[in-house]
PDB file of C-alpha atoms and ligand atoms in Angstrom:
ATOM      1  CA  MET O   6      -5.309  -2.457  20.790  1.00  0.00           C
ATOM      2  CA  GLY O   7      -6.220  -5.298  18.878  1.00  0.00           C
ATOM      3  CA  LEU O   8      -8.708  -6.612  16.730  1.00  0.00           C
ATOM      4  CA  GLU O   9     -11.794  -6.002  19.072  1.00  0.00           C
ATOM      5  CA  ASP O  10     -10.594  -2.658  20.453  1.00  0.00           C
ATOM      6  CA  VAL O  11     -10.268  -1.535  16.852  1.00  0.00           C
ATOM      7  CA  LEU O  12     -13.992  -2.676  16.040  1.00  0.00           C
ATOM      8  CA  SER O  13     -15.258  -1.204  18.891  1.00  0.00           C
ATOM      9  CA  ALA O  14     -13.557   2.175  18.677  1.00  0.00           C
ATOM     10  CA  MET O  15     -14.901   2.068  15.115  1.00  0.00           C
ATOM     11  CA  ARG O  16     -18.239   1.347  16.319  1.00  0.00           C
ATOM     12  CA  SER O  17     -18.246   4.148  18.496  1.00  0.00           C
ATOM     13  CA  ALA O  18     -16.734   6.611  15.676  1.00  0.00           C
ATOM     14  CA  GLU O  19     -19.716   5.706  13.663  1.00  0.00           C
ATOM     15  CA  GLY O  20     -22.167   6.375  16.553  1.00  0.00           C
ATOM     16  CA  LYS O  21     -20.433   9.900  17.275  1.00  0.00           C
ATOM     17  CA  ALA O  22     -20.261  10.638  13.604  1.00  0.00           C
ATOM     18  CA  GLY O  23     -24.400  10.131  13.347  1.00  0.00           C
ATOM     19  CA  ARG O  24     -23.564   7.225  10.894  1.00  0.00           C
ATOM     20  CA  GLU O  25     -25.402   3.959  11.279  1.00  0.00           C
ATOM     21  CA  GLY O  26     -23.912   1.124  13.051  1.00  0.00           C
ATOM     22  CA  ASN O  27     -21.705  -1.516  11.671  1.00  0.00           C
ATOM     23  CA  THR O  28     -21.483   0.172   8.116  1.00  0.00           C
ATOM     24  CA  VAL O  29     -17.682   0.708   8.069  1.00  0.00           C
ATOM     25  CA  GLY O  30     -15.713  -2.044   6.836  1.00  0.00           C
ATOM     26  CA  LEU O  31     -12.117  -2.827   8.455  1.00  0.00           C
ATOM     27  CA  VAL O  32      -9.229  -3.888   6.007  1.00  0.00           C
ATOM     28  CA  ALA O  33      -6.682  -5.716   8.526  1.00  0.00           C
ATOM     29  CA  VAL O  34      -3.207  -4.676   7.052  1.00  0.00           C
ATOM     30  CA  SER O  35      -1.332  -7.924   7.632  1.00  0.00           C
ATOM     31  CA  LYS O  36       1.986  -6.862   5.452  1.00  0.00           C
ATOM     32  CA  VAL O  37       5.076  -7.958   7.272  1.00  0.00           C
ATOM     33  CA  GLN O  38       3.235  -9.165  10.386  1.00  0.00           C
ATOM     34  CA  PRO O  39       4.412 -12.458  12.228  1.00  0.00           C
ATOM     35  CA  GLU O  40       1.992 -15.716  11.250  1.00  0.00           C
ATOM     36  CA  GLU O  41       1.160 -15.970  14.511  1.00  0.00           C
ATOM     37  CA  ARG O  42      -0.569 -12.725  15.051  1.00  0.00           C
ATOM     38  CA  VAL O  43      -2.463 -13.069  11.325  1.00  0.00           C
ATOM     39  CA  GLU O  44      -3.454 -16.614  12.731  1.00  0.00           C
ATOM     40  CA  ALA O  45      -4.931 -15.086  15.655  1.00  0.00           C
ATOM     41  CA  VAL O  46      -6.773 -12.502  13.874  1.00  0.00           C
ATOM     42  CA  LEU O  47      -8.323 -15.305  11.759  1.00  0.00           C
ATOM     43  CA  ALA O  48      -9.395 -17.133  14.974  1.00  0.00           C
ATOM     44  CA  GLU O  49     -10.969 -14.284  15.964  1.00  0.00           C
ATOM     45  CA  GLY O  50     -13.077 -14.408  12.912  1.00  0.00           C
ATOM     46  CA  HIS O  51     -12.156 -11.635  10.919  1.00  0.00           C
ATOM     47  CA  ARG O  52     -11.701 -12.157   7.218  1.00  0.00           C
ATOM     48  CA  VAL O  53     -10.607  -9.144   5.301  1.00  0.00           C
ATOM     49  CA  PHE O  54      -7.415  -8.327   4.921  1.00  0.00           C
ATOM     50  CA  GLY O  55      -4.993  -6.016   2.758  1.00  0.00           C
ATOM     51  CA  GLU O  56      -1.334  -6.460   1.528  1.00  0.00           C
ATOM     52  CA  ASN O  57       0.962  -4.301  -0.264  1.00  0.00           C
ATOM     53  CA  ARG O  58       2.922  -6.638  -2.099  1.00  0.00           C
ATOM     54  CA  VAL O  59       2.183  -9.423  -4.555  1.00  0.00           C
ATOM     55  CA  GLN O  60       4.735 -12.020  -3.832  1.00  0.00           C
ATOM     56  CA  GLU O  61       4.371 -11.359   0.033  1.00  0.00           C
ATOM     57  CA  ALA O  62       0.501 -11.674  -0.037  1.00  0.00           C
ATOM     58  CA  GLN O  63       0.704 -14.909  -2.484  1.00  0.00           C
ATOM     59  CA  ASP O  64       2.921 -16.680  -0.006  1.00  0.00           C
ATOM     60  CA  ARG O  65       0.875 -15.558   2.889  1.00  0.00           C
ATOM     61  CA  TRP O  66      -2.506 -16.124   1.257  1.00  0.00           C
ATOM     62  CA  THR O  67      -2.775 -18.865  -1.783  1.00  0.00           C
ATOM     63  CA  LYS O  68      -3.187 -21.703   0.674  1.00  0.00           C
ATOM     64  CA  ARG O  69      -5.255 -20.002   3.023  1.00  0.00           C
ATOM     65  CA  ARG O  70      -7.811 -19.327   0.641  1.00  0.00           C
ATOM     66  CA  GLU O  71      -8.790 -23.097   0.817  1.00  0.00           C
ATOM     67  CA  GLN O  72      -9.039 -22.789   4.146  1.00  0.00           C
ATOM     68  CA  TYR O  73     -11.089 -19.569   4.487  1.00  0.00           C
ATOM     69  CA  PRO O  74     -13.382 -19.627   1.620  1.00  0.00           C
ATOM     70  CA  GLU O  75     -14.822 -16.665   2.793  1.00  0.00           C
ATOM     71  CA  LEU O  76     -11.808 -14.570   2.874  1.00  0.00           C
ATOM     72  CA  LYS O  77     -11.160 -10.983   0.899  1.00  0.00           C
ATOM     73  CA  LEU O  78      -8.092  -9.857   0.152  1.00  0.00           C
ATOM     74  CA  HIS O  79      -7.360  -6.122  -0.510  1.00  0.00           C
ATOM     75  CA  LEU O  80      -4.000  -5.042  -2.587  1.00  0.00           C
ATOM     76  CA  ILE O  81      -3.021  -1.465  -0.982  1.00  0.00           C
ATOM     77  CA  GLY O  82       0.367  -1.211  -2.000  1.00  0.00           C
ATOM     78  CA  PRO O  83       1.303  -0.107  -5.804  1.00  0.00           C
ATOM     79  CA  LEU O  84       0.895  -2.268  -8.458  1.00  0.00           C
ATOM     80  CA  GLN O  85       3.570  -2.943 -11.333  1.00  0.00           C
ATOM     81  CA  THR O  86       1.937  -3.904 -14.735  1.00  0.00           C
ATOM     82  CA  ASN O  87       4.345  -6.988 -14.699  1.00  0.00           C
ATOM     83  CA  LYS O  88       2.663  -8.282 -11.613  1.00  0.00           C
ATOM     84  CA  VAL O  89      -0.713  -7.623 -12.630  1.00  0.00           C
ATOM     85  CA  ARG O  90      -1.506 -11.535 -13.415  1.00  0.00           C
ATOM     86  CA  PRO O  91      -0.962 -12.858 -10.275  1.00  0.00           C
ATOM     87  CA  ALA O  92      -2.683  -9.971  -8.394  1.00  0.00           C
ATOM     88  CA  VAL O  93      -5.729 -10.368 -10.739  1.00  0.00           C
ATOM     89  CA  ALA O  94      -5.563 -13.806  -9.642  1.00  0.00           C
ATOM     90  CA  LEU O  95      -4.949 -13.575  -5.984  1.00  0.00           C
ATOM     91  CA  PHE O  96      -6.958 -10.211  -4.875  1.00  0.00           C
ATOM     92  CA  ASP O  97     -10.601  -9.710  -4.871  1.00  0.00           C
ATOM     93  CA  VAL O  98     -10.081  -5.929  -4.489  1.00  0.00           C
ATOM     94  CA  ILE O  99      -7.411  -3.768  -5.888  1.00  0.00           C
ATOM     95  CA  GLU O 100      -7.516  -0.458  -4.508  1.00  0.00           C
ATOM     96  CA  THR O 101      -4.201   0.979  -6.237  1.00  0.00           C
ATOM     97  CA  VAL O 102      -5.403   1.737  -9.679  1.00  0.00           C
ATOM     98  CA  ASP O 103      -3.775   5.199 -10.534  1.00  0.00           C
ATOM     99  CA  ARG O 104      -3.114   5.068 -14.243  1.00  0.00           C
ATOM    100  CA  GLU O 105      -4.321   4.239 -17.642  1.00  0.00           C
ATOM    101  CA  LYS O 106      -1.627   1.556 -18.657  1.00  0.00           C
ATOM    102  CA  LEU O 107      -2.646  -0.389 -15.457  1.00  0.00           C
ATOM    103  CA  ALA O 108      -6.433   0.078 -15.797  1.00  0.00           C
ATOM    104  CA  ARG O 109      -5.978  -1.515 -18.856  1.00  0.00           C
ATOM    105  CA  LYS O 110      -3.808  -4.425 -17.836  1.00  0.00           C
ATOM    106  CA  ILE O 111      -6.317  -5.083 -15.260  1.00  0.00           C
ATOM    107  CA  ALA O 112      -8.955  -5.124 -17.549  1.00  0.00           C
ATOM    108  CA  ALA O 113      -7.354  -7.393 -20.013  1.00  0.00           C
ATOM    109  CA  GLU O 114      -6.207  -9.514 -17.445  1.00  0.00           C
ATOM    110  CA  ALA O 115      -9.664  -9.988 -15.575  1.00  0.00           C
ATOM    111  CA  ALA O 116     -11.182 -11.074 -18.925  1.00  0.00           C
ATOM    112  CA  ALA O 117      -8.492 -13.539 -19.756  1.00  0.00           C
ATOM    113  CA  GLN O 118      -8.909 -15.224 -16.556  1.00  0.00           C
ATOM    114  CA  ASN O 119     -12.734 -14.744 -16.389  1.00  0.00           C
ATOM    115  CA  LYS O 120     -12.605 -13.011 -12.831  1.00  0.00           C
ATOM    116  CA  THR O 121     -14.424  -9.836 -11.706  1.00  0.00           C
ATOM    117  CA  VAL O 122     -12.343  -7.786  -9.251  1.00  0.00           C
ATOM    118  CA  GLU O 123     -13.671  -4.643  -7.537  1.00  0.00           C
ATOM    119  CA  VAL O 124     -11.370  -1.626  -8.103  1.00  0.00           C
ATOM    120  CA  PHE O 125     -10.421   1.457  -6.086  1.00  0.00           C
ATOM    121  CA  ILE O 126      -9.109   4.660  -7.853  1.00  0.00           C
ATOM    122  CA  GLN O 127      -6.132   5.695  -6.080  1.00  0.00           C
ATOM    123  CA  VAL O 128      -5.899   9.485  -5.694  1.00  0.00           C
ATOM    124  CA  ASN O 129      -2.700  11.634  -4.755  1.00  0.00           C
ATOM    125  CA  THR O 130      -4.429  14.252  -2.711  1.00  0.00           C
ATOM    126  CA  GLY O 131      -1.717  15.614  -1.485  1.00  0.00           C
ATOM    127  CA  ASP O 132       0.398  15.917  -4.745  1.00  0.00           C
ATOM    128  CA  GLU O 133       3.199  14.481  -3.569  1.00  0.00           C
ATOM    129  CA  ALA O 134       6.017  13.599  -6.024  1.00  0.00           C
ATOM    130  CA  GLN O 135       7.001  10.124  -4.489  1.00  0.00           C
ATOM    131  CA  LYS O 136       3.623   9.086  -3.775  1.00  0.00           C
ATOM    132  CA  ALA O 137       1.243   6.787  -6.033  1.00  0.00           C
ATOM    133  CA  GLY O 138      -2.223   7.958  -6.944  1.00  0.00           C
ATOM    134  CA  VAL O 139      -3.376   9.754  -9.949  1.00  0.00           C
ATOM    135  CA  ALA O 140      -3.269  13.678  -9.578  1.00  0.00           C
ATOM    136  CA  VAL O 141      -6.690  15.180  -8.354  1.00  0.00           C
ATOM    137  CA  GLU O 142      -7.225  17.317 -11.753  1.00  0.00           C
ATOM    138  CA  GLU O 143      -6.793  13.526 -13.821  1.00  0.00           C
ATOM    139  CA  SER O 144      -8.885  11.493 -11.754  1.00  0.00           C
ATOM    140  CA  ALA O 145     -12.272  12.033 -13.161  1.00  0.00           C
ATOM    141  CA  GLU O 146     -10.897  11.157 -16.722  1.00  0.00           C
ATOM    142  CA  LEU O 147      -9.254   7.861 -15.193  1.00  0.00           C
ATOM    143  CA  ILE O 148     -12.492   7.165 -13.756  1.00  0.00           C
ATOM    144  CA  GLU O 149     -14.296   7.473 -16.838  1.00  0.00           C
ATOM    145  CA  LEU O 150     -11.824   5.380 -18.829  1.00  0.00           C
ATOM    146  CA  CYS O 151     -12.103   2.595 -16.178  1.00  0.00           C
ATOM    147  CA  ARG O 152     -16.066   2.659 -15.946  1.00  0.00           C
ATOM    148  CA  ASN O 153     -17.184   3.416 -19.253  1.00  0.00           C
ATOM    149  CA  GLU O 154     -14.598   1.916 -21.812  1.00  0.00           C
ATOM    150  CA  LEU O 155     -12.544  -0.850 -19.729  1.00  0.00           C
ATOM    151  CA  LYS O 156     -16.045  -1.927 -17.932  1.00  0.00           C
ATOM    152  CA  LEU O 157     -13.921  -2.365 -14.650  1.00  0.00           C
ATOM    153  CA  ASN O 158     -15.965  -2.685 -11.409  1.00  0.00           C
ATOM    154  CA  VAL O 159     -15.128   0.493  -9.877  1.00  0.00           C
ATOM    155  CA  VAL O 160     -16.429   0.719  -6.333  1.00  0.00           C
ATOM    156  CA  GLY O 161     -14.572   4.040  -4.887  1.00  0.00           C
ATOM    157  CA  LEU O 162     -11.597   6.374  -4.124  1.00  0.00           C
ATOM    158  CA  MET O 163      -8.895   5.442  -1.712  1.00  0.00           C
ATOM    159  CA  ALA O 164      -6.313   7.718  -0.691  1.00  0.00           C
ATOM    160  CA  ILE O 165      -3.435   7.979   1.784  1.00  0.00           C
ATOM    161  CA  PRO O 166      -2.698  11.679   2.900  1.00  0.00           C
ATOM    162  CA  PRO O 167       0.757  13.052   3.323  1.00  0.00           C
ATOM    163  CA  ILE O 168       2.371  11.885   6.656  1.00  0.00           C
ATOM    164  CA  ASP O 169       3.342  15.139   8.182  1.00  0.00           C
ATOM    165  CA  GLU O 170      -0.690  16.822   7.393  1.00  0.00           C
ATOM    166  CA  ASP O 171      -3.786  17.292   9.164  1.00  0.00           C
ATOM    167  CA  PRO O 172      -5.954  13.912   7.398  1.00  0.00           C
ATOM    168  CA  ALA O 173      -8.654  15.756   7.715  1.00  0.00           C
ATOM    169  CA  PRO O 174      -8.628  17.973   4.186  1.00  0.00           C
ATOM    170  CA  HIS O 175      -7.633  15.122   2.178  1.00  0.00           C
ATOM    171  CA  PHE O 176     -10.275  13.066   3.494  1.00  0.00           C
ATOM    172  CA  ALA O 177     -13.003  15.527   2.741  1.00  0.00           C
ATOM    173  CA  LEU O 178     -11.897  16.043  -0.779  1.00  0.00           C
ATOM    174  CA  LEU O 179     -11.541  12.437  -1.180  1.00  0.00           C
ATOM    175  CA  ALA O 180     -15.070  12.113  -0.235  1.00  0.00           C
ATOM    176  CA  LYS O 181     -16.393  15.203  -2.348  1.00  0.00           C
ATOM    177  CA  MET O 182     -14.733  13.851  -5.228  1.00  0.00           C
ATOM    178  CA  ALA O 183     -16.389  10.092  -4.948  1.00  0.00           C
ATOM    179  CA  LYS O 184     -19.847  12.385  -4.706  1.00  0.00           C
ATOM    180  CA  GLU O 185     -19.072  13.990  -7.587  1.00  0.00           C
ATOM    181  CA  ALA O 186     -18.134  10.527  -9.470  1.00  0.00           C
ATOM    182  CA  GLY O 187     -21.023   8.918  -8.101  1.00  0.00           C
ATOM    183  CA  LEU O 188     -18.907   6.259  -6.220  1.00  0.00           C
ATOM    184  CA  PRO O 189     -20.152   4.691  -3.160  1.00  0.00           C
ATOM    185  CA  LYS O 190     -16.948   3.863  -1.543  1.00  0.00           C
ATOM    186  CA  LEU O 191     -14.401   5.543   0.412  1.00  0.00           C
ATOM    187  CA  SER O 192     -10.849   3.677   1.463  1.00  0.00           C
ATOM    188  CA  MET O 193      -9.486   5.978   4.036  1.00  0.00           C
ATOM    189  CA  GLY O 194      -8.300   5.948   7.466  1.00  0.00           C
ATOM    190  CA  MET O 195      -5.351   4.066   8.900  1.00  0.00           C
ATOM    191  CA  SER O 196      -4.264   3.190  12.682  1.00  0.00           C
ATOM    192  CA  GLY O 197      -3.568   7.027  13.286  1.00  0.00           C
ATOM    193  CA  ASP O 198      -6.211   8.649  11.570  1.00  0.00           C
ATOM    194  CA  TYR O 199      -9.194   6.038  11.114  1.00  0.00           C
ATOM    195  CA  GLU O 200     -11.613   7.969  13.530  1.00  0.00           C
ATOM    196  CA  ILE O 201     -11.366  10.898  11.653  1.00  0.00           C
ATOM    197  CA  ALA O 202     -11.707   9.098   8.243  1.00  0.00           C
ATOM    198  CA  ILE O 203     -15.081   7.498   9.669  1.00  0.00           C
ATOM    199  CA  ALA O 204     -16.299  11.098  10.558  1.00  0.00           C
ATOM    200  CA  MET O 205     -15.422  12.063   7.087  1.00  0.00           C
ATOM    201  CA  GLY O 206     -17.542   9.276   5.568  1.00  0.00           C
ATOM    202  CA  ALA O 207     -15.192   6.470   5.513  1.00  0.00           C
ATOM    203  CA  THR O 208     -16.743   3.065   4.266  1.00  0.00           C
ATOM    204  CA  GLN O 209     -13.741   1.116   4.943  1.00  0.00           C
ATOM    205  CA  VAL O 210     -10.462   2.007   6.983  1.00  0.00           C
ATOM    206  CA  ARG O 211      -7.021  -0.054   6.513  1.00  0.00           C
ATOM    207  CA  ILE O 212      -5.621  -0.753   9.722  1.00  0.00           C
ATOM    208  CA  GLY O 213      -2.365  -2.536  10.207  1.00  0.00           C
ATOM    209  CA  SER O 214      -0.455  -2.182  13.546  1.00  0.00           C
ATOM    210  CA  ALA O 215      -3.666  -0.974  15.902  1.00  0.00           C
ATOM    211  CA  VAL O 216      -4.654  -4.529  15.120  1.00  0.00           C
ATOM    212  CA  PHE O 217      -1.581  -6.766  14.908  1.00  0.00           C
ATOM    213  CA  GLY O 218       0.818  -4.890  16.841  1.00  0.00           C
ATOM    214  CA  ALA O 219       3.832  -2.637  15.383  1.00  0.00           C
ATOM    215  CA  ARG O 220       5.350  -3.780  12.388  1.00  0.00           C
ATOM    216  CA  LYS O 221       9.265  -4.962  12.442  1.00  0.00           C
ATOM    217  CA  GLN O 222      10.371  -3.841   9.415  1.00  0.00           C
ATOM    218  CA  SER O 223       9.023  -0.592   7.403  1.00  0.00           C
ATOM    219  CA  ALA O 224       6.912  -1.307   4.809  1.00  0.00           C
ATOM    220  CA  ALA O 225       5.158   1.912   3.652  1.00  0.00           C
ATOM    221  CA  GLY O 226       3.799   2.676   0.724  1.00  0.00           C
TER     222      GLY O 226
HETATM  223  C1  PLP R 450       0.615  -0.055   5.858  1.00  0.00           C
HETATM  224  C2  PLP R 450      -0.579   0.474   5.212  1.00  0.00           C
HETATM  225  C3  PLP R 450      -2.056   0.718   5.844  1.00  0.00           C
HETATM  226  C4  PLP R 450      -1.772   0.454   7.472  1.00  0.00           C
HETATM  227  O1  PLP R 450      -1.148   1.057   8.309  1.00  0.00           O
HETATM  228  P1  PLP R 450      -1.205   1.229   9.688  1.00  0.00           P
HETATM  229  O2  PLP R 450      -0.452   2.793  10.225  1.00  0.00           O
HETATM  230  O3  PLP R 450      -0.100  -0.013  10.205  1.00  0.00           O
HETATM  231  O4  PLP R 450      -2.549   1.094  10.233  1.00  0.00           O
HETATM  232  C5  PLP R 450      -2.989   1.208   5.609  1.00  0.00           C
HETATM  233  N1  PLP R 450      -2.804   1.709   3.896  1.00  0.00           N
HETATM  234  C6  PLP R 450      -1.889   1.346   3.364  1.00  0.00           C
HETATM  235  C7  PLP R 450      -1.730   1.691   1.936  1.00  0.00           C
HETATM  236  C8  PLP R 450      -0.689   0.704   3.600  1.00  0.00           C
HETATM  237  O5  PLP R 450       0.334   0.771   3.154  1.00  0.00           O
END
């Protein structure tokens, strides 16, 4: 695959779904990838990247920020409250807000750093015990708290469907929830299912291995 192939597959998925071209964004998931692959994708002009660990992201991106001012960094992995300060400092978008304590901490840090971060609420659509994400039935309340009380810039919903299930019903559920909440963005779809996600309304897909090649070690979740 590679960047060009993924982008063209995305454009054709938009077309097949009857969606306007070039409307779905690509978050290139660079976690665990060797530097030379990341450099190659930067050289091709891509500027939106996703990482799932704060420390790894700091190591990789802090200096590159100066070199690439248009960089947009998304945190797509679980966030511990003790890592909120560096996360708010580094990332433009935090996709994994899934509980009140974390939301409060992000709001406090954003205020302290005088920074606005975009936030997605991560929903555990498969109700999996080991997976991050707010329960479906608790999500409306969390969205409400984040928006109205904490004044976070909540832009959308994010989900990772269970690995062994058809992702389509999960994407459909997330899309329905976002619509009900009046949230414009949907972060859903990975290397194995992004075309389905685009058909079901994704506004951004998070793609690692199809862009960069297989990861050496597993960095799931
Ligand atoms: C690793 C990861 C991805 C990308 O996975 P690929 O299958 O390599 O495309 C997307 N989203 C999240 C949350 C991830 O942790």
